[in-house]
XYZ file of C-alpha atoms in Angstrom:
728
model
C 62.734 -66.862 -34.211
C 59.280 -68.433 -34.143
C 56.260 -68.695 -36.418
C 52.681 -67.710 -35.644
C 49.625 -67.587 -37.876
C 46.144 -66.178 -37.774
C 44.024 -63.508 -39.440
C 44.485 -59.731 -39.621
C 41.773 -58.074 -37.572
C 42.705 -54.388 -37.879
C 45.411 -52.198 -39.415
C 46.572 -49.673 -36.800
C 49.200 -48.005 -38.982
C 50.477 -48.516 -42.514
C 53.093 -46.386 -44.285
C 52.431 -46.115 -48.012
C 56.101 -45.258 -48.507
C 57.941 -47.989 -46.563
C 54.963 -50.352 -45.993
C 55.871 -50.541 -42.326
C 52.716 -51.879 -40.677
C 51.315 -52.097 -37.172
C 48.339 -54.449 -37.074
C 46.118 -56.441 -34.743
C 46.074 -60.145 -35.519
C 43.762 -62.904 -34.290
C 45.976 -65.862 -33.369
C 45.490 -69.286 -31.887
C 42.317 -71.251 -31.260
C 40.968 -68.603 -28.873
C 41.524 -65.852 -31.505
C 43.552 -63.808 -29.023
C 44.618 -60.364 -30.154
C 48.309 -59.921 -30.966
C 50.057 -56.687 -32.017
C 52.344 -57.381 -34.978
C 54.893 -54.978 -36.487
C 56.919 -55.258 -39.674
C 56.958 -54.455 -43.391
C 53.790 -55.718 -45.031
C 52.800 -54.297 -48.435
C 49.141 -54.709 -49.335
C 47.988 -55.588 -45.824
C 44.237 -55.619 -45.187
C 41.808 -56.908 -42.573
C 40.454 -60.365 -43.341
C 43.704 -61.739 -44.730
C 45.083 -64.980 -43.328
C 48.736 -64.473 -42.402
C 51.693 -66.590 -41.291
C 54.662 -64.664 -39.936
C 58.175 -65.450 -38.759
C 59.749 -63.262 -36.097
C 60.221 -62.782 -32.374
C 58.514 -61.223 -29.379
C 59.798 -57.785 -28.349
C 58.789 -55.294 -25.680
C 58.263 -51.743 -26.910
C 59.018 -49.145 -24.181
C 55.702 -47.396 -24.847
C 53.347 -49.943 -26.437
C 54.343 -53.094 -24.595
C 54.617 -56.622 -26.016
C 54.623 -56.965 -29.804
C 55.544 -59.611 -32.359
C 58.165 -58.153 -34.722
C 58.181 -60.187 -37.909
C 60.805 -60.421 -40.645
C 58.918 -62.635 -43.084
C 55.211 -62.834 -43.830
C 53.132 -65.128 -45.977
C 49.708 -63.709 -46.701
C 46.759 -65.740 -47.962
C 43.766 -64.020 -49.472
C 40.426 -64.865 -47.843
C 38.271 -67.496 -49.550
C 35.080 -67.195 -47.525
C 32.417 -64.562 -48.126
C 32.835 -62.778 -44.769
C 36.602 -62.566 -45.154
C 36.332 -61.295 -48.741
C 33.776 -58.673 -47.647
C 36.095 -57.415 -44.897
C 39.111 -57.557 -47.211
C 37.561 -55.537 -50.039
C 35.761 -53.103 -47.746
C 38.864 -52.232 -45.745
C 39.899 -49.347 -48.010
C 42.857 -51.338 -49.333
C 41.761 -50.686 -52.926
C 41.083 -47.061 -53.710
C 37.544 -46.786 -55.057
C 36.166 -49.783 -53.158
C 34.482 -49.012 -49.847
C 32.168 -51.139 -47.680
C 29.123 -50.400 -49.852
C 30.737 -51.360 -53.151
C 32.385 -54.356 -51.500
C 28.924 -55.606 -50.544
C 27.695 -55.114 -54.130
C 30.684 -57.085 -55.491
C 29.983 -59.920 -53.032
C 26.310 -59.987 -54.025
C 27.260 -60.165 -57.715
C 30.142 -62.650 -57.596
C 30.187 -64.307 -54.156
C 33.342 -66.306 -53.404
C 34.563 -65.752 -57.002
C 34.922 -61.980 -56.423
C 38.726 -61.975 -56.102
C 39.158 -64.247 -59.158
C 36.998 -61.826 -61.154
C 39.207 -58.915 -60.110
C 42.289 -60.936 -61.063
C 41.190 -62.157 -64.468
C 38.014 -60.413 -65.634
C 37.916 -56.950 -64.043
C 35.777 -55.673 -66.927
C 32.882 -57.643 -65.426
C 32.660 -55.017 -62.680
C 30.475 -53.119 -65.154
C 27.775 -55.696 -64.456
C 27.290 -54.028 -61.076
C 24.798 -51.123 -61.174
C 26.542 -47.754 -60.853
C 29.930 -48.894 -62.148
C 30.749 -47.542 -65.576
C 33.660 -48.238 -67.878
C 35.931 -45.529 -66.414
C 35.344 -46.559 -62.791
C 35.834 -50.239 -63.590
C 39.143 -49.448 -65.332
C 40.324 -47.365 -62.374
C 39.509 -50.160 -59.890
C 41.309 -52.634 -62.166
C 44.444 -50.443 -62.132
C 44.359 -50.162 -58.347
C 43.925 -53.927 -58.031
C 46.867 -54.597 -60.350
C 48.997 -52.215 -58.256
C 48.040 -54.083 -55.097
C 48.769 -57.510 -56.606
C 52.115 -56.378 -58.023
C 53.409 -55.191 -54.646
C 52.226 -58.412 -52.997
C 54.033 -60.451 -55.682
C 57.250 -58.422 -55.214
C 57.078 -58.865 -51.449
C 56.668 -62.604 -51.783
C 59.532 -62.825 -54.303
C 61.894 -60.835 -52.076
C 61.106 -62.932 -49.026
C 61.706 -66.122 -50.993
C 65.214 -64.803 -51.710
C 65.925 -63.780 -48.118
C 65.441 -60.041 -48.685
C 63.435 -57.695 -46.478
C 59.950 -56.976 -47.818
C 60.506 -53.307 -46.908
C 62.026 -52.743 -50.360
C 58.900 -53.906 -52.229
C 57.274 -50.471 -52.351
C 60.451 -48.751 -53.558
C 60.942 -51.353 -56.305
C 57.335 -51.017 -57.439
C 57.592 -47.206 -57.586
C 60.660 -47.572 -59.794
C 59.382 -50.184 -62.248
C 55.595 -50.438 -61.807
C 53.987 -53.595 -63.167
C 57.288 -54.506 -64.900
C 59.010 -54.965 -61.547
C 58.825 -58.758 -61.489
C 60.327 -59.005 -64.974
C 63.265 -56.795 -63.923
C 63.828 -58.804 -60.736
C 63.867 -62.133 -62.513
C 65.646 -61.220 -65.768
C 67.928 -58.258 -65.056
C 68.235 -57.734 -61.282
C 71.453 -55.718 -61.529
C 69.474 -52.856 -63.056
C 68.566 -52.092 -59.458
C 72.140 -50.989 -58.713
C 71.784 -48.001 -61.042
C 68.085 -47.290 -60.617
C 67.877 -47.598 -56.815
C 71.092 -46.081 -55.422
C 72.147 -47.356 -52.032
C 70.490 -50.751 -51.690
C 69.809 -51.753 -55.298
C 73.047 -53.709 -55.715
C 72.639 -55.499 -52.376
C 69.135 -56.651 -53.379
C 70.248 -57.726 -56.847
C 73.290 -59.588 -55.541
C 71.201 -61.416 -52.948
C 68.710 -62.468 -55.648
C 71.534 -63.714 -57.876
C 73.161 -65.709 -55.068
C 69.926 -67.223 -53.791
C 68.728 -68.186 -57.261
C 72.205 -69.531 -58.103
C 72.405 -67.227 -61.126
C 75.763 -66.715 -62.792
C 75.780 -63.051 -63.835
C 78.388 -61.720 -66.229
C 81.367 -60.785 -63.979
C 81.714 -57.433 -65.755
C 78.040 -56.611 -65.231
C 78.234 -57.523 -61.556
C 81.469 -55.559 -61.127
C 79.944 -52.487 -62.793
C 76.887 -52.717 -60.545
C 79.139 -53.047 -57.489
C 81.130 -49.959 -58.526
C 77.965 -47.895 -58.832
C 76.845 -49.115 -55.439
C 80.123 -48.131 -53.770
C 80.172 -44.711 -55.470
C 76.668 -43.903 -54.247
C 77.589 -45.117 -50.756
C 80.664 -42.918 -50.850
C 78.628 -39.876 -51.886
C 76.175 -40.475 -49.039
C 79.178 -40.305 -46.682
C 80.141 -36.897 -48.079
C 82.838 -37.879 -50.597
C 83.071 -36.477 -54.114
C 85.127 -39.321 -55.628
C 86.628 -42.742 -54.930
C 90.364 -43.437 -55.512
C 90.617 -46.256 -58.063
C 92.940 -48.446 -55.988
C 90.755 -48.170 -52.872
C 87.657 -48.834 -54.981
C 89.119 -52.059 -56.372
C 90.262 -53.150 -52.898
C 86.780 -52.594 -51.506
C 85.157 -54.499 -54.384
C 87.316 -57.526 -53.685
C 86.954 -57.274 -49.920
C 83.163 -56.867 -49.817
C 81.953 -58.669 -52.922
C 84.821 -60.915 -54.048
C 85.258 -59.059 -57.365
C 88.744 -59.607 -58.833
C 90.738 -56.703 -60.275
C 90.365 -57.850 -63.884
C 86.564 -57.923 -63.662
C 86.602 -54.615 -61.795
C 88.711 -53.015 -64.536
C 86.408 -54.298 -67.269
C 83.320 -53.213 -65.325
C 84.759 -49.725 -64.807
C 85.647 -49.460 -68.505
C 82.059 -50.382 -69.330
C 80.726 -47.629 -67.052
C 83.158 -45.033 -68.409
C 82.230 -45.880 -72.004
C 78.526 -45.513 -71.164
C 79.086 -42.129 -69.476
C 77.952 -43.481 -66.109
C 81.275 -42.698 -64.425
C 83.943 -40.047 -64.857
C 87.640 -40.522 -64.232
C 90.425 -37.993 -63.807
C 94.074 -38.246 -62.846
C 94.964 -38.007 -59.177
C 96.929 -34.938 -58.147
C 99.134 -36.411 -55.429
C 97.932 -33.833 -52.897
C 97.401 -36.276 -50.069
C 93.775 -37.024 -50.890
C 94.680 -40.668 -51.442
C 97.681 -42.945 -51.002
C 99.260 -42.083 -54.338
C 98.469 -40.466 -57.647
C 95.933 -43.104 -58.589
C 92.968 -42.042 -60.692
C 89.827 -40.627 -59.104
C 86.441 -42.094 -60.016
C 83.402 -39.783 -59.895
C 79.695 -40.043 -60.422
C 79.202 -37.716 -63.427
C 76.893 -35.333 -61.560
C 79.440 -34.808 -58.778
C 82.310 -34.242 -61.202
C 80.174 -31.730 -63.090
C 79.361 -29.990 -59.805
C 82.962 -29.843 -58.613
C 84.452 -28.589 -61.870
C 81.447 -26.351 -62.521
C 81.833 -24.560 -59.178
C 85.542 -24.040 -59.825
C 85.081 -22.688 -63.351
C 82.191 -20.401 -62.432
C 83.906 -18.897 -59.377
C 87.139 -18.434 -61.333
C 85.250 -16.731 -64.140
C 83.479 -14.438 -61.684
C 86.791 -13.561 -60.036
C 88.212 -12.522 -63.404
C 85.260 -10.215 -64.123
C 85.335 -6.511 -63.373
C 82.066 -5.429 -61.762
C 81.067 -1.850 -62.489
C 82.421 0.221 -59.544
C 80.630 3.471 -60.402
C 77.782 3.008 -57.947
C 80.245 2.644 -55.089
C 82.210 5.816 -55.821
C 82.291 8.508 -53.155
C 81.097 6.133 -50.413
C 82.901 5.806 -47.123
C 81.222 2.584 -46.044
C 82.784 2.292 -42.599
C 81.862 5.843 -41.577
C 78.385 5.545 -43.097
C 77.634 2.280 -41.330
C 78.943 3.436 -37.971
C 76.584 6.418 -38.144
C 73.617 4.372 -39.319
C 73.878 1.521 -36.820
C 75.447 3.457 -33.957
C 78.208 0.876 -33.782
C 81.938 1.086 -34.106
C 83.346 -1.465 -36.526
C 86.554 -3.197 -35.550
C 89.579 -2.910 -37.785
C 88.921 -6.514 -38.922
C 85.341 -5.650 -39.853
C 86.399 -2.498 -41.701
C 88.994 -4.443 -43.691
C 86.442 -7.141 -44.460
C 83.883 -4.555 -45.597
C 86.403 -2.859 -47.879
C 87.539 -6.224 -49.226
C 84.001 -7.388 -49.961
C 83.246 -4.171 -51.854
C 86.338 -4.707 -53.979
C 85.900 -8.381 -54.903
C 83.316 -10.209 -57.030
C 83.415 -13.232 -54.680
C 84.240 -13.138 -50.972
C 84.155 -15.359 -47.906
C 83.561 -14.134 -44.355
C 84.204 -16.618 -41.588
C 84.583 -16.508 -37.842
C 83.292 -17.926 -34.602
C 80.488 -16.655 -32.373
C 80.773 -13.102 -31.057
C 83.150 -11.932 -33.802
C 80.603 -9.649 -35.474
C 79.580 -11.607 -38.569
C 75.959 -10.535 -38.167
C 76.761 -6.830 -37.812
C 79.059 -7.039 -40.802
C 76.371 -8.699 -42.945
C 73.942 -5.899 -41.994
C 76.514 -3.288 -42.971
C 77.408 -4.946 -46.271
C 73.754 -5.287 -47.277
C 73.040 -1.673 -46.348
C 76.052 -0.291 -48.244
C 75.155 -2.112 -51.440
C 71.478 -1.220 -51.125
C 72.217 2.476 -50.551
C 74.368 2.409 -53.679
C 71.449 1.128 -55.776
C 72.387 -2.557 -55.903
C 69.718 -5.252 -55.743
C 70.630 -7.284 -52.667
C 69.389 -10.799 -51.944
C 69.860 -12.720 -48.668
C 69.744 -16.520 -48.587
C 70.570 -19.534 -46.414
C 70.624 -23.307 -46.968
C 67.663 -24.145 -44.703
C 64.335 -22.632 -43.771
C 65.279 -22.167 -40.121
C 68.597 -20.507 -41.072
C 66.770 -18.196 -43.496
C 64.232 -17.219 -40.819
C 67.048 -16.551 -38.365
C 68.824 -14.378 -40.945
C 65.581 -12.454 -41.478
C 65.210 -11.876 -37.725
C 68.821 -10.740 -37.352
C 68.973 -8.377 -40.333
C 65.365 -7.213 -40.530
C 65.464 -8.011 -44.251
C 63.687 -10.894 -45.979
C 65.892 -13.922 -46.541
C 65.020 -16.998 -48.612
C 66.201 -20.575 -48.668
C 68.595 -21.210 -51.534
C 66.090 -23.651 -53.026
C 63.340 -21.024 -53.016
C 65.690 -18.392 -54.399
C 66.517 -20.726 -57.296
C 62.880 -21.732 -57.890
C 63.178 -25.403 -57.030
C 60.338 -27.677 -58.213
C 59.792 -30.579 -55.837
C 57.907 -32.652 -58.419
C 60.576 -32.477 -61.125
C 63.710 -31.897 -59.039
C 64.612 -28.977 -61.345
C 65.408 -25.308 -60.730
C 63.831 -22.348 -62.545
C 66.967 -20.267 -62.163
C 70.066 -21.146 -64.168
C 72.798 -19.558 -66.234
C 70.203 -18.735 -68.900
C 67.708 -17.394 -66.352
C 69.809 -16.036 -63.469
C 68.666 -14.639 -60.143
C 67.783 -10.964 -60.548
C 70.223 -9.667 -57.962
C 73.438 -7.682 -58.063
C 74.603 -8.989 -54.690
C 73.833 -12.387 -53.152
C 74.757 -12.857 -49.492
C 74.543 -16.461 -48.260
C 74.653 -17.202 -44.540
C 75.487 -20.591 -42.926
C 77.558 -21.395 -46.014
C 79.315 -24.274 -44.236
C 76.067 -26.259 -44.660
C 76.020 -26.009 -48.475
C 76.972 -29.206 -50.306
C 78.578 -29.357 -53.735
C 75.422 -29.987 -55.761
C 73.516 -27.062 -54.245
C 76.516 -24.736 -54.588
C 76.814 -25.721 -58.245
C 73.232 -24.655 -58.897
C 73.687 -21.471 -56.866
C 76.802 -20.224 -58.660
C 75.318 -21.268 -61.997
C 72.265 -19.074 -61.347
C 74.323 -16.099 -60.114
C 74.773 -13.388 -62.745
C 78.282 -13.332 -64.164
C 78.902 -9.736 -63.038
C 77.103 -10.074 -59.691
C 78.824 -10.289 -56.323
C 78.633 -13.441 -54.224
C 79.383 -13.256 -50.499
C 79.565 -16.492 -48.514
C 79.264 -16.164 -44.744
C 79.767 -19.075 -42.370
C 81.681 -20.682 -39.556
C 84.121 -23.079 -41.198
C 84.830 -24.778 -37.870
C 81.322 -26.232 -37.684
C 80.327 -29.659 -38.962
C 80.524 -30.174 -42.744
C 77.350 -30.389 -44.843
C 75.212 -33.503 -44.835
C 75.552 -33.887 -48.610
C 78.751 -34.549 -50.602
C 81.638 -32.121 -50.541
C 82.999 -29.594 -48.065
C 82.566 -26.508 -50.195
C 83.258 -23.626 -47.831
C 86.371 -25.283 -46.396
C 87.620 -26.141 -49.908
C 87.067 -22.600 -51.204
C 89.058 -21.221 -48.266
C 91.812 -23.821 -48.725
C 92.196 -22.998 -52.425
C 93.585 -19.536 -51.767
C 91.792 -18.258 -54.908
C 88.932 -16.440 -53.180
C 89.475 -13.534 -50.732
C 88.735 -14.782 -47.217
C 88.100 -12.458 -44.290
C 88.707 -14.165 -40.937
C 87.016 -12.464 -37.998
C 88.889 -13.421 -34.841
C 88.343 -10.516 -32.456
C 85.623 -11.279 -29.911
C 83.600 -8.160 -29.108
C 83.572 -7.034 -25.501
C 79.875 -7.690 -24.967
C 80.119 -11.152 -26.528
C 83.253 -11.909 -24.510
C 81.173 -11.657 -21.341
C 79.266 -14.740 -22.490
C 80.597 -18.000 -21.099
C 79.149 -19.747 -24.147
C 81.178 -17.591 -26.553
C 84.375 -17.848 -24.508
C 84.149 -21.603 -24.211
C 83.237 -22.033 -27.867
C 86.490 -20.350 -28.830
C 88.399 -22.402 -26.252
C 87.008 -25.576 -27.788
C 87.794 -24.416 -31.329
C 91.417 -23.892 -30.289
C 91.545 -27.276 -28.545
C 91.610 -25.764 -25.072
C 89.649 -27.279 -22.214
C 86.411 -25.373 -21.608
C 85.704 -23.927 -18.179
C 82.198 -25.002 -17.201
C 80.639 -24.214 -13.847
C 78.964 -26.782 -11.667
C 75.191 -26.586 -11.607
C 73.951 -24.323 -8.798
C 70.275 -24.701 -8.024
C 70.272 -21.213 -6.452
C 71.794 -19.319 -9.380
C 70.261 -18.383 -12.711
C 73.353 -16.475 -13.867
C 75.268 -19.517 -15.037
C 75.533 -19.915 -18.815
C 77.876 -22.878 -19.326
C 77.567 -25.776 -16.895
C 78.741 -29.346 -16.444
C 76.585 -31.873 -14.628
C 78.613 -34.978 -13.782
C 77.518 -38.292 -15.330
C 79.697 -41.256 -16.261
C 77.362 -43.599 -18.145
C 74.677 -43.039 -20.775
C 72.094 -44.282 -18.273
C 73.160 -41.679 -15.698
C 73.222 -38.992 -18.384
C 69.713 -39.889 -19.587
C 68.287 -39.683 -16.052
C 69.933 -36.294 -15.514
C 68.797 -34.937 -18.894
C 65.144 -35.788 -18.256
C 65.322 -34.104 -14.843
C 67.039 -31.013 -16.286
C 64.557 -30.631 -19.136
C 61.439 -31.187 -17.062
C 62.210 -29.725 -13.644
C 65.606 -28.179 -12.879
C 66.064 -25.730 -15.781
C 62.425 -24.557 -15.833
C 62.619 -23.959 -12.047
C 65.963 -22.125 -12.056
C 65.818 -20.230 -15.353
C 62.076 -19.951 -15.966
C 62.399 -21.786 -19.284
C 59.280 -23.294 -20.857
C 59.584 -27.113 -20.755
C 59.378 -28.710 -24.189
C 59.753 -25.386 -26.000
C 62.780 -23.382 -24.805
C 65.039 -26.365 -24.059
C 66.579 -28.428 -26.864
C 68.346 -31.685 -26.097
C 71.086 -32.511 -28.605
C 72.888 -35.849 -28.815
C 75.839 -37.147 -30.827
C 74.020 -40.446 -31.472
C 70.601 -41.934 -32.243
C 70.863 -45.202 -30.329
C 71.492 -46.077 -26.714
C 70.098 -44.682 -23.454
C 71.427 -41.181 -24.194
C 70.606 -41.288 -27.913
C 67.804 -39.335 -29.540
C 65.418 -42.297 -29.874
C 65.358 -43.260 -26.197
C 65.529 -39.662 -24.944
C 62.552 -38.675 -27.108
C 60.459 -41.469 -25.649
C 61.385 -40.556 -22.080
C 60.950 -36.816 -22.578
C 57.567 -37.261 -24.270
C 56.376 -39.388 -21.373
C 57.630 -36.806 -18.847
C 56.619 -33.596 -20.640
C 53.379 -34.623 -22.346
C 51.983 -37.544 -20.327
C 48.707 -39.393 -20.419
C 47.498 -38.303 -23.837
C 46.258 -40.444 -26.680
C 47.239 -39.449 -30.143
C 47.928 -40.987 -33.536
C 50.381 -43.868 -33.824
C 53.109 -43.764 -36.443
C 56.145 -45.973 -37.050
C 57.896 -45.617 -33.709
C 55.888 -42.887 -32.044
C 52.483 -41.847 -30.877
C 52.023 -38.196 -31.831
C 49.951 -36.232 -29.307
C 48.755 -32.633 -29.005
C 51.533 -30.409 -27.547
C 54.296 -32.799 -28.628
C 57.481 -31.170 -29.919
C 58.213 -32.615 -33.377
C 60.885 -32.264 -36.032
C 60.376 -32.368 -39.799
C 62.785 -34.829 -41.453
C 63.063 -33.863 -45.119
C 62.577 -30.829 -47.303
C 58.933 -30.436 -48.334
C 58.806 -27.512 -50.723
C 55.065 -27.796 -51.252
C 54.493 -27.153 -47.535
C 57.561 -24.886 -47.218
C 58.757 -26.974 -44.269
C 62.367 -28.094 -44.245
C 64.675 -30.740 -42.844
C 65.272 -29.975 -39.151
C 62.371 -27.536 -38.634
C 60.897 -27.841 -35.124
C 57.168 -27.439 -34.447
C 54.454 -28.191 -31.906
C 51.456 -30.436 -32.609
C 48.320 -28.347 -32.121
C 45.657 -30.817 -33.220
C 44.965 -34.410 -34.207
C 42.098 -35.987 -36.094
C 42.440 -39.758 -35.527
C 39.456 -40.600 -37.736
C 41.056 -39.197 -40.904
C 43.934 -39.370 -39.610
C 45.517 -35.881 -39.732
C 48.096 -34.049 -37.623
C 48.325 -30.262 -37.424
C 51.708 -28.760 -36.530
C 52.538 -25.165 -35.674
C 55.835 -23.877 -37.107
C 56.393 -20.383 -35.715
C 52.764 -19.425 -36.258
C 52.244 -21.372 -39.511
C 49.774 -24.263 -39.261
C 50.759 -27.236 -41.433
C 48.618 -30.380 -41.850
C 50.002 -33.897 -42.317
C 47.964 -36.802 -43.636
C 48.707 -40.441 -42.783
C 51.095 -41.055 -45.700
C 53.140 -38.005 -44.593
C 53.651 -39.050 -40.969
C 57.067 -40.503 -41.848
C 58.197 -36.909 -42.476
C 57.892 -36.273 -38.727
C 59.655 -37.516 -35.621
C 59.609 -36.417 -32.011
C 61.793 -33.336 -31.552
C 62.520 -33.199 -27.830
C 65.975 -34.643 -28.612
C 67.711 -34.302 -31.990
C 71.195 -34.949 -33.340
C 73.802 -32.208 -33.433
C 73.846 -32.470 -37.240
C 70.121 -31.698 -37.404
C 70.621 -28.594 -35.240
C 72.882 -26.786 -37.710
C 71.563 -23.388 -38.703
C 69.334 -23.145 -35.615
C 69.521 -21.411 -32.258
C 67.738 -22.362 -29.050
C 67.422 -20.562 -25.690
C 69.000 -23.547 -23.916
C 70.878 -26.650 -25.061
C 71.548 -29.875 -23.139
C 74.240 -32.185 -24.542
C 75.274 -35.648 -23.231
C 79.058 -36.072 -23.262
C 79.961 -39.603 -22.134
C 82.885 -41.771 -23.200
C 80.630 -44.531 -24.520
C 79.862 -42.161 -27.435
C 83.593 -41.973 -28.255
C 83.129 -42.873 -31.947
C 81.138 -39.665 -32.491
C 83.020 -37.391 -30.094
C 84.766 -34.781 -32.232
C 85.891 -31.241 -31.586
C 83.748 -29.728 -34.342
C 80.669 -31.631 -33.098
C 81.098 -30.249 -29.563
C 81.762 -26.775 -30.983
C 78.676 -26.916 -33.235
C 76.454 -28.103 -30.387
C 77.329 -25.374 -27.911
C 77.119 -22.594 -30.529
C 73.452 -23.522 -31.025
C 72.592 -22.048 -27.601
C 71.694 -18.401 -27.011
C 71.639 -18.275 -23.217
C 72.505 -21.609 -21.624
C 74.533 -24.775 -22.287
C 74.502 -27.768 -19.952
C 76.942 -30.584 -20.682
C 75.864 -33.807 -19.000
C 78.897 -36.064 -18.750
C 82.478 -35.857 -17.627
C 85.820 -34.231 -18.324
C 87.243 -37.397 -19.879
C 84.610 -37.424 -22.646
C 85.163 -33.712 -23.279
C 88.904 -34.417 -23.543
C 88.262 -37.182 -26.093
C 86.278 -34.735 -28.239
C 88.921 -32.004 -27.979
C 91.721 -34.335 -29.057
C 89.743 -35.668 -32.009
C 90.265 -32.769 -34.383
C 90.527 -34.960 -37.468
C 86.946 -35.409 -38.606
C 86.306 -38.086 -41.202
C 88.264 -37.100 -44.297
C 86.132 -35.950 -47.192
C 87.560 -36.773 -50.601
C 87.203 -33.679 -52.749
C 89.281 -31.923 -55.395
C 87.425 -28.596 -55.403
C 90.385 -26.717 -53.915
C 92.709 -28.199 -56.545
C 90.288 -27.395 -59.380
C 90.005 -23.793 -58.172
C 93.784 -23.484 -58.108
C 94.137 -24.716 -61.695
C 91.215 -22.746 -63.184
C 91.798 -19.393 -64.759
C 94.917 -17.256 -64.700
C-alpha cells in the first residue's frame, strides 16, 4: 500500500449507484497523468485528492492506481473552484452559471453554497425556485462526501456511502453516529457488518441484545440470499458465537426481542432431516408467509371442484393427434388426462421427452373447450422461447401479475386475480418462493394451474426450491415424462443429458475438424489456462469454420465460475478482444462497451422490459452523452450512463444465468480446478441449453467429479411439510 496525492483532472467514469470512479489525476511535481480507480462519491475535476492504494495492471487498460481510501479537499483557488462547479457535479450548475457564481462571490463561492445558499438569488437569472433546487443538490453532494469520510475513518469501504445516503438522506450521519445498528435491518446484507465495524472502531459498547438482534437479522438475510427459507435455531446461535462472539444468552434475548417486534417468525422443527434435531426454525416473516401461503393456497385449490361441463364429450388425445399430426405416447396421454382432471398439476421431464408437445396439446384442448388460457414463464427469455415453441403469446410472471418496478407491488392479487381459467407456467424450476406466493395468490380459486419444468436443473436463484418441494410433498399430481422420442433420441445432446442425469458417464466424441455432424464433443484440456486458450480458438475460428456458426452470436460460452482464467470475467475480456478488436467505445466499471459487442442484462428492468440474463448486441454508442443502444431480438433499448451497471459483456456467462435460454452452440470449461462448483445438475443444465452443439473443454476427471457430486447445497425449506399438513 502506498499514498499518492494530486488533483483530479478528468472523470472518465462515475457510477451514480455504487460511486465506482475511473478518473485522471495530476500527480507529482511534473503533474503527470495517472489513472485512478476506486469508490469516490462526489468526485469532480479540480478537487485536490490524497489516496491510499496500490498499482495494478488492468488486462485491457494497462497500469492503474487502485485506491481503497481517499481524502478529498475542495479547491480554494478561483480556477479550481470554477472547474469544480462547472464539471456537472451539481445538477443545475454548468460552466456558464459556475462563471457567474465565481464573478459574484470569488473564492467565497463554496462557503456561500455551504452556509448561505439563498444568496444565489443575487445572481441575475436565478430565482427562488432555482436557488432552492441548487441548494438541495449541494446538500446531497456534501452529505455523501461526509458519509464517505466517516466510513473511511472507521475502516469501511466508501462504496457503501451512496447506499447509506439513499436509505437515510441527510439524516444518514445522525444514524451512523447514534444508532448504527439500524443498518442491519434497513440495509440487508452488509448493514450489520458496517454497523459492527463502526461500533468496534469507535469503541462503542452497544447493548448486547441490540447487537445480537442485529446479527440475527444479518445472518437470516445472508441465509435467504443463499436460497434458504429458514435458519435452525441451534445453528443460528452457533454461527452468532463463531462469527461475532455473541453468547447464547444475548442471542436468546435478541431473538426474543425480534419475535416480539414481529421481525422474525419461529415455528417448531419437524424432525424431517432438515436440521440436526427438532430445534425451532427461525424465518424472516415474508418468507414464512410465502411458504405457508403457497401451501394453503395450493391445498385449497386441490380441494376445489372445477366445473367439468366444458370438457364433456372431448377425447383430448384423439383430437390432439389429429390436429398436430402427432402420436402422443402413453405417458403423454396419461399426463393430458391427469391435467384435465386436476386443479393443480406438475409436468416434469428431461429434454426430448415431449414436454413442449404436451403443453401445446393441453393449451389447445382447454382453449377449444372455451377456457381462457394464459402462458407464462419466470424470465423474459423463457417467455419468448415459450411463445416461439407454442405459437401463442406468453408473458413473464411479473408482467402477468402487473408488477410495478417503482413500488415493488403487484396489481394482481387474491382480490384482483388474473383473468384466466388455466395458467400454464413453463421453466417452473426457476420460480422462487416469493414469486410463487404471488402467483398462486393471484390465481383464481377455481382456475387450473399447470407447472411445467425440469426438476433436475439448477434450483432458483432466490430462496426456496418450490418445484422440487411440491413434487416431494406428494400432495400435487406429478406427471413424469421419461420416454425419449425417437427423433430426439438421435441427438447426442439429448442422450448424454439423460446419461448425466442418471449419473452415467457421457459419451462425447473427439473434435474432428473435417466433420460438422458431431453434436457432443470433448476437447482435452487439463488446466484453466489451457481451457481458456482452447475456448477462444473454438469461439473465434474452429466452430465458425466447421459448423458455419456466426462468431459472437450463435456461440455461447458458459462457465461454472466468475474468476480465474476460465471464468466469465477473463473469458469475456479475451473474447471481446478476439471477436470485436480495435474499437473504441464507452468505458464502464470493468469493461469498454463497443459497437457489435455481445452484452448481457444483469437485473430485471420492467420499465425497459429487459430482464436478468437477456443477451443483446450493442448497435450504437454516443460517447458525448454517453448512451449505449442495445438490440434485443429486434428491440432497440437505450442505456444512459447511470444504467451501464445493468450491463456486462455476454460472450461468457455463468450456467446459472443461462437458465431458461437456448443457444445454437454451447462451450463449457470442465477442469478439476473448478471442483467446488462442479455438480451434476450444473453440468446437466449447461448442456441442455444447447440446440445443436455442445463442446466440453476439459477432461474426464472433471466430468467424473461433477457426476459424483449429486448432492447440491442443501436448501432449508419446509414447503413440502407444510403441503403435507394442509387440508384433508
